[in-house]
Tab-separated table of C-alpha atoms in Angstrom:
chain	number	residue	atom	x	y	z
A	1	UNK	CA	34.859	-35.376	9.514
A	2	UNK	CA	31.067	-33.678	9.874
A	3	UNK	CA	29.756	-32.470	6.069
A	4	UNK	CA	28.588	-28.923	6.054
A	5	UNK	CA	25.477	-28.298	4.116
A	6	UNK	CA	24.097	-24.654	3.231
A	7	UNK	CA	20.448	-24.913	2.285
A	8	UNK	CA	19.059	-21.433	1.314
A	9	UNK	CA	15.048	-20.773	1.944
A	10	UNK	CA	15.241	-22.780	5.016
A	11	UNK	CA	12.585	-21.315	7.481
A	12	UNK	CA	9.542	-23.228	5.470
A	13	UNK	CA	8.492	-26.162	3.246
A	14	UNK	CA	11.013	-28.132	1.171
A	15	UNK	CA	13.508	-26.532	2.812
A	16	UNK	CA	12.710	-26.318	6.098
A	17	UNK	CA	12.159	-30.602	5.799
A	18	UNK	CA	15.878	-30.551	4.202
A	19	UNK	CA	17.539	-28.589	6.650
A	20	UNK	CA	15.697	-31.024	9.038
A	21	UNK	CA	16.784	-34.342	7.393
A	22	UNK	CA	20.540	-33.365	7.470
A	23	UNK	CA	20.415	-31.964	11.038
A	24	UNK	CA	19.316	-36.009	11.751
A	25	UNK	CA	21.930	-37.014	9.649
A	26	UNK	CA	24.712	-35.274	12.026
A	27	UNK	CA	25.310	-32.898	9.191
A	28	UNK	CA	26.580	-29.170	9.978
A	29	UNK	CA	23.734	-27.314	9.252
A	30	UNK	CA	24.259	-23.685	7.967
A	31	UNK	CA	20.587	-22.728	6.927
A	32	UNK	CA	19.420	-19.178	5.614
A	33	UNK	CA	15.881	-17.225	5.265
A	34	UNK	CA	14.739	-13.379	4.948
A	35	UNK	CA	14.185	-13.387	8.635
A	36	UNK	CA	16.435	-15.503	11.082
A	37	UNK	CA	13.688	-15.562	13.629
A	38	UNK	CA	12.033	-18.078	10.871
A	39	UNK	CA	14.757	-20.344	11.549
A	40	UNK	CA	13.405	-21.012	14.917
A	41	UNK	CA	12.964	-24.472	15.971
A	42	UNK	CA	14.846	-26.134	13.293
A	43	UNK	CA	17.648	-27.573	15.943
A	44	UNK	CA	20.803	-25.428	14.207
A	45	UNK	CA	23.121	-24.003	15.826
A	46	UNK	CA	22.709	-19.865	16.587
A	47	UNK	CA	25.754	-19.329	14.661
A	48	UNK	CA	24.618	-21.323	11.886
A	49	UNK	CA	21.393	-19.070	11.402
A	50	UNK	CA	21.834	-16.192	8.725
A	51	UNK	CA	19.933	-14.177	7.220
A	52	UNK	CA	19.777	-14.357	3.394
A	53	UNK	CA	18.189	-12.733	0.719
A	54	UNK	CA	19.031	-13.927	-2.422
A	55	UNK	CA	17.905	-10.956	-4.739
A	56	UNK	CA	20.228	-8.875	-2.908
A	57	UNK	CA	24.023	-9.107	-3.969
A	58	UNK	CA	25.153	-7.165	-0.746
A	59	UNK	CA	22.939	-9.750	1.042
A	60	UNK	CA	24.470	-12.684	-0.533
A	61	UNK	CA	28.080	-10.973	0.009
A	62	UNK	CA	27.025	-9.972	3.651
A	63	UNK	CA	26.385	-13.921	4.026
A	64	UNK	CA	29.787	-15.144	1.864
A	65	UNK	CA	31.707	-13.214	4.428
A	66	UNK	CA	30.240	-14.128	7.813
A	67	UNK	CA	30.210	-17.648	6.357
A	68	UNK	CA	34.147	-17.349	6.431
A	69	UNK	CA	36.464	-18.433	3.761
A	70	UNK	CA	37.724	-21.055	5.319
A	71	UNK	CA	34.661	-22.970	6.077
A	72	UNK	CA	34.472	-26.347	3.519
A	73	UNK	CA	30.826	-26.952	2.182
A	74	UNK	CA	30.084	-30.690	1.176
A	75	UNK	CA	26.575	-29.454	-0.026
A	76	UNK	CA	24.762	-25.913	-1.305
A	77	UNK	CA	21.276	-26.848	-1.764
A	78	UNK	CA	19.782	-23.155	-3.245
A	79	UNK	CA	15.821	-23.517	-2.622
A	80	UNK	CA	15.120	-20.562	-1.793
A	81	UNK	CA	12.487	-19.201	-4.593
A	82	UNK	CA	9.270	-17.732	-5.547
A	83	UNK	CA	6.182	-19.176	-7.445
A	84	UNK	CA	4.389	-15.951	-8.634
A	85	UNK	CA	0.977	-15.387	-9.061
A	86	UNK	CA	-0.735	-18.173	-10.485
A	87	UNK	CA	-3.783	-16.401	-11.976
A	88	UNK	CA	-2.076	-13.997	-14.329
A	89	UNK	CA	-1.567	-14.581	-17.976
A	90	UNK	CA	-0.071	-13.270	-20.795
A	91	UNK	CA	-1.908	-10.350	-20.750
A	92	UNK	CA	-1.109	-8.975	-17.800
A	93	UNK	CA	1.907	-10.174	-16.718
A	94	UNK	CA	4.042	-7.647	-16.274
A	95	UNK	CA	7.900	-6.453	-16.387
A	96	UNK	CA	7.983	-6.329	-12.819
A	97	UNK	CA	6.556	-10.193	-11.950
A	98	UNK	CA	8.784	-11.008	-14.637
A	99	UNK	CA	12.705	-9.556	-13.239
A	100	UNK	CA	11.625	-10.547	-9.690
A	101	UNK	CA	11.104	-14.149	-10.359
A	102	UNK	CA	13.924	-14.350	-12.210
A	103	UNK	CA	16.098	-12.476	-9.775
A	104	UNK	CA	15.074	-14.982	-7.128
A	105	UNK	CA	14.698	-18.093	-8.831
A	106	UNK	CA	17.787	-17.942	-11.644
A	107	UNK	CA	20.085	-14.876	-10.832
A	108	UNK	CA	19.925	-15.740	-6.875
A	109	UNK	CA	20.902	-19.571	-7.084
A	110	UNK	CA	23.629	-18.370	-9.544
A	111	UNK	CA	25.047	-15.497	-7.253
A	112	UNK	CA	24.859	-17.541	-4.056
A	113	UNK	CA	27.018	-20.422	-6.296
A	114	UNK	CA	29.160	-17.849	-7.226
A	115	UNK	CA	29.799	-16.475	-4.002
A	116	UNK	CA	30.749	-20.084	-2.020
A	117	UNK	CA	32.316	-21.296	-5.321
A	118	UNK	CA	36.185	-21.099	-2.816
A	119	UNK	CA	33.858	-23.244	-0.036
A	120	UNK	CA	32.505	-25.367	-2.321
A	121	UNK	CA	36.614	-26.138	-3.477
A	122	UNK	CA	37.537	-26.543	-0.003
A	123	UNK	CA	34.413	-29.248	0.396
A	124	UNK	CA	35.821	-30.968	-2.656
A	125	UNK	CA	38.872	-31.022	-1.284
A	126	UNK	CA	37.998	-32.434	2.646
A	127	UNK	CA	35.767	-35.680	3.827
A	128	UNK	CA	34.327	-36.047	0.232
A	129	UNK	CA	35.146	-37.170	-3.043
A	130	UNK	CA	32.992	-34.038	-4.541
A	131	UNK	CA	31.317	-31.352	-3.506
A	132	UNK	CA	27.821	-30.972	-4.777
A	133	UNK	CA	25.893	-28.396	-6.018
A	134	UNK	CA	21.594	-28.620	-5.893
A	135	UNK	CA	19.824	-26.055	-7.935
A	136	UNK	CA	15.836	-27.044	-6.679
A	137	UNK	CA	14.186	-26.985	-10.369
A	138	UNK	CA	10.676	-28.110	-11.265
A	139	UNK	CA	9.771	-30.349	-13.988
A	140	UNK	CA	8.040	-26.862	-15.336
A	141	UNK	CA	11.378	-26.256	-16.775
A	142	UNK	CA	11.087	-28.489	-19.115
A	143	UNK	CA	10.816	-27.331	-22.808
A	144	UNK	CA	10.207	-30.923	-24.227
A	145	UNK	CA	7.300	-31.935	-21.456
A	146	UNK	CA	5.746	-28.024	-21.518
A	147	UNK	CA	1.977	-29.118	-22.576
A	148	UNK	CA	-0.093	-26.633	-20.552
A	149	UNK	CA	-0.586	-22.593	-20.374
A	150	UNK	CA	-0.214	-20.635	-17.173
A	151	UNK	CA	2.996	-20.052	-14.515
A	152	UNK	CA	4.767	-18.091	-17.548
A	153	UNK	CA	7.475	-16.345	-15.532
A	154	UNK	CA	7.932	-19.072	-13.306
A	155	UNK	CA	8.846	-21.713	-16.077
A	156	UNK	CA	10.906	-19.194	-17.489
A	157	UNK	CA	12.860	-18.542	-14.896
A	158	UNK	CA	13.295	-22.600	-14.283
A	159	UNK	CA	13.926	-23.051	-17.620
A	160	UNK	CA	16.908	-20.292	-17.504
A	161	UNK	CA	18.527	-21.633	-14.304
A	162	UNK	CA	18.701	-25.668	-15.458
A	163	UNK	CA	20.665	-23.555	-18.150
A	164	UNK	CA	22.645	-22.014	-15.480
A	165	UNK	CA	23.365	-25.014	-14.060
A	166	UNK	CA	24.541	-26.826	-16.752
A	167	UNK	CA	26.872	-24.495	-18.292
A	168	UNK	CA	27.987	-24.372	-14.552
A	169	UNK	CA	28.166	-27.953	-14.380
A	170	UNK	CA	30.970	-27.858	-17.197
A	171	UNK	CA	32.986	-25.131	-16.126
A	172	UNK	CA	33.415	-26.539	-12.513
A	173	UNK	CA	34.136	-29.869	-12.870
A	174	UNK	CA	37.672	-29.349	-13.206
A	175	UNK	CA	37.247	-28.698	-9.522
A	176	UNK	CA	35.741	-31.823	-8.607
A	177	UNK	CA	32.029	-29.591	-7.986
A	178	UNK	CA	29.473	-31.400	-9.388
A	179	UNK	CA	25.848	-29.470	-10.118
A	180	UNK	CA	22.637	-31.573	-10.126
A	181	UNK	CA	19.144	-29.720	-11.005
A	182	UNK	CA	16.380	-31.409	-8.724
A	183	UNK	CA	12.501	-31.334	-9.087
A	184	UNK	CA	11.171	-32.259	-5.827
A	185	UNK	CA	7.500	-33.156	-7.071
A	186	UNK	CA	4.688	-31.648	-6.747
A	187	UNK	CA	5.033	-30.986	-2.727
A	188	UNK	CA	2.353	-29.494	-0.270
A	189	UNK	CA	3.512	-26.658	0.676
A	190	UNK	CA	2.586	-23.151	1.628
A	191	UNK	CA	3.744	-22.232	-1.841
A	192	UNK	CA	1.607	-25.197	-3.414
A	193	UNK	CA	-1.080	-25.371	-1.076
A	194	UNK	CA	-2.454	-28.161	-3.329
A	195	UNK	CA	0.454	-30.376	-3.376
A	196	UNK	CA	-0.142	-33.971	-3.439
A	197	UNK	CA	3.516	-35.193	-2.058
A	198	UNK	CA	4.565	-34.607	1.184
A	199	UNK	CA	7.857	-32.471	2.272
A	200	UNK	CA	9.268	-35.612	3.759
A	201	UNK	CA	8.781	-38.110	0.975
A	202	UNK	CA	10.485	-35.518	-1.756
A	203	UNK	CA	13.059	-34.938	0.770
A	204	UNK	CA	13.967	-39.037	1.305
A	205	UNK	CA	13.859	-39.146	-2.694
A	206	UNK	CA	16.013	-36.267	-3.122
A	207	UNK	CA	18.615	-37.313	-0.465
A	208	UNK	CA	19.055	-40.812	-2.590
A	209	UNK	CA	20.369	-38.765	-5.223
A	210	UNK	CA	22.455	-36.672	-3.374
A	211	UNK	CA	23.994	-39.120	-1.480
A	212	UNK	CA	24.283	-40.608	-5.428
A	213	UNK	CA	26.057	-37.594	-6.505
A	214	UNK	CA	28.166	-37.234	-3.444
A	215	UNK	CA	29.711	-40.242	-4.394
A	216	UNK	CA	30.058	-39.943	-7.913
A	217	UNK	CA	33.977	-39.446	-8.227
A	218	UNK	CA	33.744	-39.450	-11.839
A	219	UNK	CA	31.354	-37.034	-11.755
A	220	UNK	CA	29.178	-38.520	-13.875
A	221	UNK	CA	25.633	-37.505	-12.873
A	222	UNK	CA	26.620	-33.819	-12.826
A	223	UNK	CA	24.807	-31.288	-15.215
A	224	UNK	CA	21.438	-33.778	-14.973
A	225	UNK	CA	18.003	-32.865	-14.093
A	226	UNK	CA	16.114	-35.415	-12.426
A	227	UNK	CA	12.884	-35.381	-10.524
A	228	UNK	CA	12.880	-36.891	-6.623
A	229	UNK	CA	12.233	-40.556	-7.390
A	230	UNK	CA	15.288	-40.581	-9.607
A	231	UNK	CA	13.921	-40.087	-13.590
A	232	UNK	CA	15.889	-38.288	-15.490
A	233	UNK	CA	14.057	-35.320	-17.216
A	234	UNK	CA	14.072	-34.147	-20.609
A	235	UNK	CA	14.934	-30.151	-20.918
């Protein structure tokens, strides 16, 4: 039976690469962005192309519903997110930078979870032992390794969604949906510009884990935060 992953913030980076890699894998590829015309190129079926924004609820619901109910996802990968502005500080950050990277990077993953949670049952249920869950974190999340000033609103709004994760982690694993939080290094990409690991290598790494966690009856691994070469990080 093909797998069905849904990868979220598809049309560029990380994401793009990941909707790539499981396209080669024969995976069914359901990937999202703002703008479906981004999609272009990727090899996924029209149908398959949706358009997604994850700070909108109707958007997400929208999506849920010309998804279908009765379509099984193996995989949600949510990567779709936001870095901010890297020069501001904590004087002039404001309320505004502070709900909009949240809304994308904690409330979004969460909605979009929320809103496939009856797919995600049906992928637990068909051609795999679990299905899986991938929140794309950063190792900026972490409380315990935090050392360094700047990207307030983005760590924050890691920080909260490992949290999200976690307590999701527990509540669905009566349903044989296991949640894994994932920092995929620090990756060039048009959001880090400066990146020193390439889309492709975080990808292979990340895929070990998945494939780790796909297979993970016992679902062992789920509620952990690791980085793409497989170290477990602290919160």
């Amino acid at each position: 039976m093909t797998k069905t992953v849904v990868i979220t913030g598809a049309s560029r980076g990380i994401g793009r690469q990941l909707a790539t890699k499981y396209h080669e894998l024969g995976w069914r590829v359901i990937a999202t962005a703002r703008q479906v015309s981004a999609l272009e190129g990727l090899g996924v079926a029209a149908q398959d192309a949706f358009e997604l924004d994850v700070t909108s609820p109707g958007s997400i619901s929208t999506f849920a519903t010309a998804l279908g109910a009765e379509t099984a996802v193996n995989l949600l990968i949510n990567n779709a997110g936001v870095l901010g502005d890297r020069q501001k500080t904590i004087s002039d950050i404001s309320k505004a930078d502070l709900l909009y990277t949240f809304e994308t990077n904690t409330v979004g993953p969460f909605l979009v979870t929320q809103a496939l949670l009856e797919n995600l049952k049906l992928g637990a249920g068909f051609g795999s032992s679990v299905a899986l869950v991938v929140n794309i974190s950063s190792d900026a999340a972490s409380i315990t390794e935090n050392a360094s000033s700047g990207l307030i609103a983005y760590r924050a709004s890691k920080t909260a969604s490992n949290s999200l994760s976690k307590s999701l982690a527990i509540d669905l694993k009566s349903f044989k949906v296991s949640v894994l939080q994932l920092h995929p290094g620090y990756v060039k990409t048009d959001m880090s510009p400066n990146g020193i690991i390439s889309p492709e290598k975080s990808v292979e790494g990340m895929n070990k884990i998945i494939n780790r966690a796909l297979d993970d009856s016992s679902l062992d691994l789920t509620g952990r935060f690791y980085d793409f070469e497989g170290r477990e990080l602290p919160w």
